[in-house]
Amino acid sequence: MKRIFALLLCLALLIACVPTPEEDFVANKAEGRLEGLIEEDAVEAYAPSSESRSLKSRLGAPETLQEELTGKVWGGTMHVNIDAAVEVPDVGAVPVCTIGKKRFSAAEKERLVKSVIGDGPYYDPNRSISERDDLNRMIERYQLLIDELWKSPNGTQEEKERWVKDMEAERNQFVRALQKLEVDETMHPWSGSFSDESISVATVSNDDVHVHDTWLISYALSGVNLSDFNRQHAIRTDAERQAAETARAYLAERFDTVLVPMSISRLEDLDGWDGRRYDQSVSTYYVEFLPQYNGILCYPGITEHGSDTGRQSAGYETDYTMELPSERVFVVVRDGSVVGLDYDMPMEILRTENENVTLLPFQKIMEIFRSHVFMNFYLDRIDGKDGEETFHVTAVRLCYALTRKADSDEFYLMPVWDFALDARSYSEDGAWSYKTSCILSINAVDGSVVDRQVGY
């Protein structure tokens, strides 16, 4: 009985803390409302952005949006400050499509391998050679930094000696690892088949490529570490634009999906302990891409729900098994040549459900935002006091997102409005990160609120 009373009390507190919308904008998926809207006749094509019948003008979307909101949430108060550009793609139509994981046939896997590392002969990847080459690259990199540091005009002699000592200690860890490594130089002929679910093949110099039927394409020059990221920023210099174009052209030759470069980082910019960015002889760029379907970018996203412990206190348990596949691409370009590729969860359009679906006007989207932004957000009460948090929305964008189809391993490629948060915690200048953090995402067709992690 006490347990039932406690649950009722929690429910009452939740209702008291969270505003109730005056109008039910959220569609009940079980009633088939969304499917009914998708099946309606396509609307007339939109005009270019320079004309009054453009997508942006017909939706009534402004160029920018400024607004401040405050409301009660579970465990306290949340403030939302919007100072954002309103981003609407300049397209003639907004289709709703069914999309699924790309499934590579044996012929497609063979074509990909040949396009990346040539016609063979093929060998099994040699991990010990890759580890040796990676360690040698790291030792060379640290030695270059040490040599450059002594020449730097910054810092006193005492400071330089301290910095060099630290870097020598880092370098020597790799030296010791290399000394302990047992390397087998033998390259064994590849005995697999392109019809295998997952294949890994290498050249005689141990440059290797991996292709899985449904979730991965990866390529790396021997010793290139694909996980060696640094913080991303917007593409802004001529050298960065050239690296991004090299990466884009490489992808365009191999994949049907249109992939758009969104951000870049330079490996060597991790260096410079005295505050100086060294202009080193080698430039290694990591270029991140987003897929673009029908001229509309498809953003993977994260919906912010606040404190995990606050959610648990409210009786909500996160189901991490429901996370959506996240199509993610990055390319490594070193001195003008592609030396690495990682393409996670490649997707493909299976069919078009509506060639130009009817979208809710922007005014209606804002009504839904105001009525729902304080729902399903949780804060911790500390020492009996309510929590308080402020979020800054810096972009409001109409884009594609994956949303779930009932009882299916397929997804809708659905237009949504993302109210994206300040990205400075993800990138050094707030430019972009491959996952966009949103305070709220709204289905542009039926007005339902979409949790971007799970797709409904």
Short mmCIF file of C-alpha atoms in Angstrom, two decimals:
data_model
loop_
_atom_site.label_atom_id
_atom_site.label_comp_id
_atom_site.label_asym_id
_atom_site.label_seq_id
_atom_site.Cartn_x
_atom_site.Cartn_y
_atom_site.Cartn_z
CA MET A 1 0.00 0.00 0.00
CA LYS A 2 2.85 2.37 0.89
CA ARG A 3 4.45 1.64 -2.48
CA ILE A 4 1.23 2.50 -4.35
CA PHE A 5 0.89 5.72 -2.35
CA ALA A 6 4.50 6.66 -3.15
CA LEU A 7 3.96 6.06 -6.86
CA LEU A 8 0.80 8.18 -6.84
CA LEU A 9 2.66 10.93 -5.01
CA CYS A 10 5.47 10.87 -7.59
CA LEU A 11 2.91 11.06 -10.39
CA ALA A 12 1.20 14.02 -8.73
CA LEU A 13 4.51 15.83 -8.34
CA LEU A 14 5.35 15.17 -12.00
CA ILE A 15 2.02 16.56 -13.16
CA ALA A 16 2.50 19.61 -10.92
CA CYS A 17 6.00 20.30 -12.26
CA VAL A 18 5.38 19.85 -15.98
CA PRO A 19 3.01 22.02 -18.03
CA THR A 20 0.17 20.34 -19.88
CA PRO A 21 -0.36 21.47 -23.50
CA GLU A 22 -3.70 23.09 -24.17
CA GLU A 23 -3.94 21.34 -27.53
CA ASP A 24 -2.89 17.78 -28.34
CA PHE A 25 -0.31 18.29 -31.09
CA VAL A 26 1.39 14.93 -30.53
CA ALA A 27 0.09 12.30 -32.91
CA ASN A 28 -0.72 8.83 -31.64
CA LYS A 29 1.38 6.59 -33.86
CA ALA A 30 -0.80 3.59 -32.96
CA GLU A 31 -3.79 5.27 -34.60
CA GLY A 32 -1.96 5.48 -37.91
CA ARG A 33 -2.20 9.27 -38.07
CA LEU A 34 1.34 9.69 -39.39
CA GLU A 35 0.88 7.03 -42.04
CA GLY A 36 -2.34 8.71 -43.13
CA LEU A 37 -0.57 12.04 -43.56
CA ILE A 38 2.24 10.41 -45.52
CA GLU A 39 -0.25 8.79 -47.89
CA GLU A 40 -1.93 12.10 -48.78
CA ASP A 41 -1.35 13.53 -52.25
CA ALA A 42 1.99 15.22 -52.83
CA VAL A 43 1.96 19.02 -52.70
CA GLU A 44 3.15 21.24 -55.55
CA ALA A 45 6.88 21.74 -55.98
CA TYR A 46 8.66 24.56 -54.16
CA ALA A 47 10.44 27.38 -55.96
CA PRO A 48 14.09 28.43 -55.48
CA SER A 49 14.86 30.40 -52.32
CA SER A 50 14.93 33.67 -54.27
CA GLU A 51 11.21 33.36 -55.01
CA SER A 52 8.18 33.83 -52.76
CA ARG A 53 7.01 30.23 -53.25
CA SER A 54 10.17 28.73 -51.80
CA LEU A 55 9.99 26.10 -49.07
CA LYS A 56 11.11 28.58 -46.44
CA SER A 57 8.56 31.22 -47.40
CA ARG A 58 5.68 28.75 -47.71
CA LEU A 59 6.40 27.42 -44.22
CA GLY A 60 6.58 30.97 -42.89
CA ALA A 61 10.03 30.36 -41.40
CA PRO A 62 12.02 33.47 -40.41
CA GLU A 63 15.71 33.99 -41.09
CA THR A 64 16.53 34.07 -37.39
CA LEU A 65 14.73 33.36 -34.13
CA GLN A 66 15.17 34.97 -30.70
CA GLU A 67 13.13 33.86 -27.72
CA GLU A 68 13.57 33.17 -23.99
CA LEU A 69 11.48 30.59 -22.15
CA THR A 70 11.42 29.41 -18.53
CA GLY A 71 9.45 26.51 -17.14
CA LYS A 72 9.19 23.84 -14.49
CA VAL A 73 10.66 20.41 -15.13
CA TRP A 74 11.07 17.32 -12.97
CA GLY A 75 13.38 18.38 -10.14
CA GLY A 76 13.56 22.10 -10.79
CA THR A 77 13.55 24.87 -13.39
CA MET A 78 14.88 25.03 -16.93
CA HIS A 79 15.66 28.12 -18.99
CA VAL A 80 15.82 27.97 -22.79
CA ASN A 81 17.41 30.88 -24.63
CA ILE A 82 17.02 30.80 -28.41
CA ASP A 83 19.29 32.95 -30.56
CA ALA A 84 19.43 30.94 -33.72
CA ALA A 85 19.58 30.96 -37.47
CA VAL A 86 16.61 29.11 -38.99
CA GLU A 87 18.01 26.69 -41.55
CA VAL A 88 15.71 25.43 -44.31
CA PRO A 89 17.10 23.49 -47.30
CA ASP A 90 16.55 25.13 -50.69
CA VAL A 91 14.84 22.16 -52.35
CA GLY A 92 11.90 21.73 -54.70
CA ALA A 93 10.38 18.87 -52.69
CA VAL A 94 10.55 17.17 -49.29
CA PRO A 95 9.92 13.46 -49.85
CA VAL A 96 9.25 10.94 -47.10
CA CYS A 97 11.18 7.75 -47.86
CA THR A 98 11.67 4.33 -46.38
CA ILE A 99 15.34 3.75 -45.62
CA GLY A 100 17.27 0.72 -44.41
CA LYS A 101 20.77 -0.54 -43.79
CA LYS A 102 22.76 -0.94 -46.96
CA ARG A 103 23.33 -4.62 -47.69
CA PHE A 104 26.45 -5.22 -49.78
CA SER A 105 26.40 -8.13 -52.20
CA ALA A 106 29.53 -10.14 -52.96
CA ALA A 107 29.92 -8.22 -56.23
CA GLU A 108 29.60 -4.86 -54.45
CA LYS A 109 32.17 -5.85 -51.83
CA GLU A 110 34.58 -6.93 -54.54
CA ARG A 111 34.06 -3.66 -56.42
CA LEU A 112 34.69 -1.64 -53.24
CA VAL A 113 37.86 -3.53 -52.36
CA LYS A 114 39.26 -3.13 -55.88
CA SER A 115 38.42 0.58 -55.93
CA VAL A 116 40.33 1.09 -52.68
CA ILE A 117 43.40 -1.17 -52.86
CA GLY A 118 43.47 -2.38 -56.45
CA ASP A 119 43.14 -5.77 -58.12
CA GLY A 120 45.36 -7.76 -55.79
CA PRO A 121 46.92 -10.12 -54.98
CA TYR A 122 45.22 -9.96 -51.59
CA TYR A 123 46.54 -10.98 -48.19
CA ASP A 124 45.27 -11.35 -44.65
CA PRO A 125 45.86 -8.13 -42.66
CA ASN A 126 48.94 -8.44 -40.44
CA ARG A 127 48.18 -6.86 -37.08
CA SER A 128 51.75 -6.95 -35.81
CA ILE A 129 52.98 -4.95 -38.82
CA SER A 130 50.19 -2.39 -38.31
CA GLU A 131 51.13 -2.01 -34.63
CA ARG A 132 54.79 -1.59 -35.53
CA ASP A 133 54.04 1.07 -38.15
CA ASP A 134 51.69 2.89 -35.77
CA LEU A 135 54.32 2.95 -33.00
CA ASN A 136 56.97 4.20 -35.41
CA ARG A 137 54.66 7.02 -36.54
CA MET A 138 54.05 8.06 -32.93
CA ILE A 139 57.78 7.99 -32.08
CA GLU A 140 58.56 10.07 -35.18
CA ARG A 141 55.81 12.55 -34.30
CA TYR A 142 57.03 13.07 -30.73
CA GLN A 143 60.63 13.45 -31.87
CA LEU A 144 59.58 16.10 -34.37
CA LEU A 145 57.75 17.96 -31.61
CA ILE A 146 60.78 17.82 -29.34
CA ASP A 147 63.04 19.15 -32.11
CA GLU A 148 60.58 21.95 -32.96
CA LEU A 149 60.16 22.91 -29.31
CA TRP A 150 63.83 23.71 -28.88
CA LYS A 151 63.53 26.14 -31.83
CA SER A 152 60.36 27.81 -30.52
CA PRO A 153 60.57 31.49 -29.57
CA ASN A 154 58.03 30.88 -26.81
CA GLY A 155 58.89 29.94 -23.24
CA THR A 156 62.00 30.18 -21.09
CA GLN A 157 64.82 27.64 -21.17
CA GLU A 158 63.51 26.16 -17.92
CA GLU A 159 59.99 25.82 -19.33
CA LYS A 160 61.30 24.20 -22.49
CA GLU A 161 63.32 21.69 -20.50
CA ARG A 162 60.20 20.77 -18.51
CA TRP A 163 58.03 20.42 -21.65
CA VAL A 164 60.68 18.35 -23.44
CA LYS A 165 61.04 16.08 -20.41
CA ASP A 166 57.30 15.42 -20.45
CA MET A 167 57.27 14.72 -24.19
CA GLU A 168 60.30 12.46 -23.96
CA ALA A 169 58.50 10.45 -21.30
CA GLU A 170 55.51 10.10 -23.65
CA ARG A 171 57.75 9.15 -26.58
CA ASN A 172 59.65 6.57 -24.53
CA GLN A 173 56.41 4.72 -23.74
CA PHE A 174 56.05 4.05 -27.46
CA VAL A 175 59.75 3.16 -27.75
CA ARG A 176 59.40 0.55 -25.01
CA ALA A 177 56.20 -0.85 -26.57
CA LEU A 178 58.01 -1.17 -29.92
CA GLN A 179 60.93 -2.98 -28.30
CA LYS A 180 58.56 -5.53 -26.74
CA LEU A 181 56.51 -6.06 -29.89
CA GLU A 182 57.05 -9.33 -31.73
CA VAL A 183 56.59 -8.73 -35.45
CA ASP A 184 55.93 -11.48 -37.97
CA GLU A 185 56.75 -10.01 -41.38
CA THR A 186 54.96 -12.79 -43.28
CA MET A 187 51.98 -11.77 -45.36
CA HIS A 188 49.66 -14.75 -45.77
CA PRO A 189 47.50 -15.01 -48.92
CA TRP A 190 43.85 -14.16 -48.32
CA SER A 191 41.74 -17.31 -48.25
CA GLY A 192 38.33 -15.69 -47.75
CA SER A 193 35.52 -15.03 -50.19
CA PHE A 194 33.67 -11.87 -51.17
CA SER A 195 30.46 -13.74 -50.35
CA ASP A 196 31.49 -13.89 -46.66
CA GLU A 197 29.42 -11.68 -44.36
CA SER A 198 32.53 -9.81 -43.26
CA ILE A 199 35.79 -9.58 -45.19
CA SER A 200 39.23 -8.20 -44.33
CA VAL A 201 41.86 -8.04 -47.06
CA ALA A 202 45.24 -6.34 -47.37
CA THR A 203 47.89 -5.47 -49.93
CA VAL A 204 51.43 -6.84 -49.74
CA SER A 205 52.36 -3.64 -47.86
CA ASN A 206 49.57 -4.36 -45.35
CA ASP A 207 47.21 -1.53 -46.34
CA ASP A 208 43.89 -3.10 -45.40
CA VAL A 209 40.18 -2.74 -46.09
CA HIS A 210 37.24 -4.21 -44.17
CA VAL A 211 33.67 -4.53 -45.45
CA HIS A 212 30.75 -5.94 -43.49
CA ASP A 213 27.47 -6.80 -45.17
CA THR A 214 25.45 -4.19 -43.26
CA TRP A 215 27.40 -1.98 -40.90
CA LEU A 216 30.95 -1.01 -41.79
CA ILE A 217 33.44 -0.05 -44.48
CA SER A 218 36.92 0.73 -43.24
CA TYR A 219 40.25 1.34 -44.97
CA ALA A 220 43.62 2.35 -43.59
CA LEU A 221 47.19 2.64 -44.76
CA SER A 222 49.32 0.42 -42.55
CA GLY A 223 49.85 2.16 -39.21
CA VAL A 224 47.12 4.79 -39.64
CA ASN A 225 45.01 4.95 -36.49
CA LEU A 226 41.42 5.76 -37.48
CA SER A 227 40.40 6.58 -33.89
CA ASP A 228 42.98 9.34 -33.43
CA PHE A 229 40.52 12.27 -33.46
CA ASN A 230 40.98 15.79 -32.27
CA ARG A 231 38.37 18.48 -31.85
CA GLN A 232 36.48 19.46 -34.96
CA HIS A 233 35.95 22.91 -36.42
CA ALA A 234 34.36 24.45 -39.49
CA ILE A 235 36.20 24.16 -42.81
CA ARG A 236 37.73 27.60 -43.25
CA THR A 237 41.20 27.66 -44.88
CA ASP A 238 42.24 26.91 -48.46
CA ALA A 239 44.25 23.91 -47.26
CA GLU A 240 41.24 22.55 -45.37
CA ARG A 241 38.94 23.10 -48.32
CA GLN A 242 41.38 21.23 -50.57
CA ALA A 243 41.57 18.31 -48.11
CA ALA A 244 37.77 18.22 -47.86
CA GLU A 245 37.41 18.23 -51.65
CA THR A 246 39.96 15.41 -51.97
CA ALA A 247 37.94 13.38 -49.46
CA ARG A 248 34.60 14.22 -51.11
CA ALA A 249 35.80 13.20 -54.57
CA TYR A 250 37.17 9.94 -53.16
CA LEU A 251 33.80 9.08 -51.64
CA ALA A 252 31.85 10.13 -54.74
CA GLU A 253 33.81 7.64 -56.86
CA ARG A 254 32.85 4.77 -54.56
CA PHE A 255 29.41 5.41 -53.10
CA ASP A 256 26.02 6.41 -54.49
CA THR A 257 25.01 8.35 -51.36
CA VAL A 258 25.75 12.08 -51.54
CA LEU A 259 28.13 12.86 -48.67
CA VAL A 260 28.72 16.47 -47.62
CA PRO A 261 31.86 17.59 -45.71
CA MET A 262 30.77 19.25 -42.49
CA SER A 263 33.86 19.69 -40.30
CA ILE A 264 37.58 19.05 -40.20
CA SER A 265 40.49 18.67 -37.83
CA ARG A 266 44.25 18.53 -38.32
CA LEU A 267 46.11 15.87 -36.39
CA GLU A 268 49.22 18.00 -36.02
CA ASP A 269 47.18 20.73 -34.33
CA LEU A 270 47.02 18.55 -31.24
CA ASP A 271 50.65 19.51 -30.78
CA GLY A 272 52.27 22.68 -29.52
CA TRP A 273 52.48 22.48 -25.75
CA ASP A 274 53.82 26.03 -25.55
CA GLY A 275 50.68 27.41 -27.21
CA ARG A 276 52.15 27.48 -30.70
CA ARG A 277 50.59 25.60 -33.62
CA TYR A 278 53.53 24.16 -35.54
CA ASP A 279 53.50 24.39 -39.31
CA GLN A 280 54.87 20.89 -39.73
CA SER A 281 55.96 19.28 -42.97
CA VAL A 282 53.12 16.73 -42.81
CA SER A 283 49.42 17.63 -42.69
CA THR A 284 46.93 14.91 -41.72
CA TYR A 285 43.27 15.95 -41.89
CA TYR A 286 40.20 14.18 -40.56
CA VAL A 287 37.16 15.23 -42.57
CA GLU A 288 33.71 14.34 -41.25
CA PHE A 289 30.70 13.98 -43.55
CA LEU A 290 26.92 13.84 -43.34
CA PRO A 291 24.73 11.98 -45.83
CA GLN A 292 22.40 14.09 -47.94
CA TYR A 293 19.21 12.61 -49.40
CA ASN A 294 17.03 14.52 -51.87
CA GLY A 295 19.14 17.61 -51.20
CA ILE A 296 18.40 17.47 -47.44
CA LEU A 297 21.05 16.71 -44.82
CA CYS A 298 20.40 13.74 -42.52
CA TYR A 299 21.62 14.56 -39.04
CA PRO A 300 22.16 11.94 -36.36
CA GLY A 301 21.00 13.48 -33.12
CA ILE A 302 20.87 13.29 -29.36
CA THR A 303 17.84 14.54 -27.45
CA GLU A 304 18.85 16.04 -24.12
CA HIS A 305 16.84 14.68 -21.19
CA GLY A 306 18.94 16.07 -18.36
CA SER A 307 20.06 13.98 -15.42
CA ASP A 308 20.04 10.18 -15.70
CA THR A 309 19.52 9.89 -11.94
CA GLY A 310 16.69 12.41 -12.19
CA ARG A 311 15.03 10.25 -14.85
CA GLN A 312 15.44 7.20 -12.64
CA SER A 313 13.87 9.07 -9.72
CA ALA A 314 10.90 9.82 -11.96
CA GLY A 315 10.58 6.11 -12.74
CA TYR A 316 11.96 6.26 -16.27
CA GLU A 317 14.47 3.61 -17.38
CA THR A 318 16.51 4.20 -20.54
CA ASP A 319 16.42 1.36 -23.06
CA TYR A 320 19.82 1.57 -24.71
CA THR A 321 18.99 -1.32 -27.04
CA MET A 322 16.63 1.00 -28.93
CA GLU A 323 19.30 3.39 -30.21
CA LEU A 324 19.06 4.12 -33.91
CA PRO A 325 21.79 3.29 -36.41
CA SER A 326 23.98 6.35 -36.93
CA GLU A 327 25.32 6.85 -40.44
CA ARG A 328 28.75 8.37 -39.91
CA VAL A 329 31.61 8.94 -42.33
CA PHE A 330 35.10 10.32 -41.95
CA VAL A 331 38.08 10.32 -44.27
CA VAL A 332 41.76 10.75 -43.40
CA VAL A 333 43.75 12.81 -45.92
CA ARG A 334 47.53 13.03 -45.58
CA ASP A 335 49.44 15.38 -47.87
CA GLY A 336 46.72 15.30 -50.52
CA SER A 337 46.08 11.55 -50.53
CA VAL A 338 43.39 9.50 -48.81
CA VAL A 339 45.02 7.15 -46.28
CA GLY A 340 41.99 6.18 -44.21
CA LEU A 341 38.21 5.81 -44.39
CA ASP A 342 35.59 4.85 -41.83
CA TYR A 343 31.96 4.57 -42.97
CA ASP A 344 29.69 3.37 -40.18
CA MET A 345 26.13 2.13 -40.79
CA PRO A 346 25.76 2.94 -44.51
CA MET A 347 22.08 3.33 -45.42
CA GLU A 348 20.09 3.33 -48.65
CA ILE A 349 16.65 4.54 -49.73
CA LEU A 350 14.40 1.54 -50.37
CA ARG A 351 11.36 3.41 -51.70
CA THR A 352 9.67 6.80 -51.73
CA GLU A 353 6.39 6.98 -49.77
CA ASN A 354 5.44 10.55 -50.75
CA GLU A 355 7.31 12.65 -53.31
CA ASN A 356 6.51 15.95 -51.57
CA VAL A 357 4.80 15.62 -48.23
CA THR A 358 2.71 18.35 -46.58
CA LEU A 359 4.65 20.06 -43.77
CA LEU A 360 3.25 21.93 -40.79
CA PRO A 361 3.74 25.71 -40.88
CA PHE A 362 6.59 27.04 -38.78
CA GLN A 363 4.18 28.89 -36.49
CA LYS A 364 2.59 25.57 -35.51
CA ILE A 365 6.05 24.06 -34.91
CA MET A 366 6.81 26.89 -32.49
CA GLU A 367 3.52 26.35 -30.65
CA ILE A 368 4.45 22.71 -30.19
CA PHE A 369 7.95 23.65 -29.08
CA ARG A 370 6.68 26.05 -26.41
CA SER A 371 4.14 23.56 -25.07
CA HIS A 372 6.48 20.55 -25.00
CA VAL A 373 10.03 21.76 -24.37
CA PHE A 374 9.71 21.37 -20.60
CA MET A 375 8.30 17.85 -20.78
CA ASN A 376 10.50 14.80 -20.38
CA PHE A 377 13.43 16.72 -18.92
CA TYR A 378 14.83 15.84 -15.52
CA LEU A 379 17.02 17.54 -12.94
CA ASP A 380 18.45 16.35 -9.64
CA ARG A 381 17.30 17.92 -6.39
CA ILE A 382 20.41 18.49 -4.27
CA ASP A 383 20.13 18.78 -0.48
CA GLY A 384 16.39 19.17 -0.88
CA LYS A 385 16.72 22.13 -3.25
CA ASP A 386 15.40 22.27 -6.79
CA GLY A 387 17.89 22.14 -9.63
CA GLU A 388 18.22 24.79 -12.31
CA GLU A 389 19.75 24.69 -15.79
CA THR A 390 20.01 26.97 -18.82
CA PHE A 391 20.28 25.82 -22.44
CA HIS A 392 21.20 27.91 -25.48
CA VAL A 393 19.62 26.98 -28.81
CA THR A 394 21.93 28.20 -31.58
CA ALA A 395 20.37 26.52 -34.62
CA VAL A 396 16.82 25.62 -35.64
CA ARG A 397 17.03 23.40 -38.70
CA LEU A 398 14.72 21.45 -40.95
CA CYS A 399 16.57 18.24 -41.76
CA TYR A 400 16.09 14.52 -42.19
CA ALA A 401 16.13 12.09 -39.29
CA LEU A 402 15.53 8.38 -38.97
CA THR A 403 12.24 7.52 -37.28
CA ARG A 404 10.98 4.04 -36.51
CA LYS A 405 8.42 2.03 -38.41
CA ALA A 406 6.35 -0.30 -36.25
CA ASP A 407 7.50 -3.94 -36.22
CA SER A 408 10.11 -3.34 -38.92
CA ASP A 409 13.88 -3.14 -39.35
CA GLU A 410 13.26 -0.32 -41.82
CA PHE A 411 12.93 3.38 -40.95
CA TYR A 412 11.27 6.49 -42.26
CA LEU A 413 13.59 9.16 -43.60
CA MET A 414 11.47 11.87 -42.02
CA PRO A 415 11.72 15.67 -42.09
CA VAL A 416 12.08 17.02 -38.54
CA TRP A 417 12.79 20.35 -36.89
CA ASP A 418 15.85 20.15 -34.63
CA PHE A 419 16.28 22.79 -31.95
CA ALA A 420 20.02 22.28 -31.69
CA LEU A 421 22.07 23.35 -28.69
CA ASP A 422 25.30 25.30 -28.52
CA ALA A 423 27.93 22.85 -29.81
CA ARG A 424 30.96 24.37 -28.06
CA SER A 425 31.16 21.38 -25.74
CA TYR A 426 31.64 19.20 -28.85
CA SER A 427 33.90 21.34 -31.05
CA GLU A 428 36.42 24.07 -30.43
CA ASP A 429 34.44 26.86 -32.09
CA GLY A 430 30.89 25.57 -31.83
CA ALA A 431 30.83 24.65 -35.50
CA TRP A 432 29.52 21.13 -35.75
CA SER A 433 29.81 17.67 -34.31
CA TYR A 434 28.73 14.48 -36.01
CA LYS A 435 25.96 14.13 -33.45
CA THR A 436 23.77 17.15 -32.92
CA SER A 437 22.54 17.72 -29.38
CA CYS A 438 18.92 18.92 -29.36
CA ILE A 439 16.68 20.23 -26.62
CA LEU A 440 13.70 19.14 -28.75
CA SER A 441 13.01 17.60 -32.16
CA ILE A 442 9.59 17.84 -33.79
CA ASN A 443 8.26 15.76 -36.67
CA ALA A 444 7.59 18.30 -39.45
CA VAL A 445 4.69 16.23 -40.84
CA ASP A 446 2.51 15.36 -37.84
CA GLY A 447 3.96 17.54 -35.05
CA SER A 448 4.93 14.63 -32.79
CA VAL A 449 7.93 15.07 -30.52
CA VAL A 450 10.77 12.77 -31.57
CA ASP A 451 13.37 11.34 -29.21
CA ARG A 452 16.38 11.38 -31.53
CA GLN A 453 18.09 8.45 -29.82
CA VAL A 454 15.27 6.00 -30.38
CA GLY A 455 13.38 7.49 -33.34
CA TYR A 456 9.85 8.08 -32.03
#
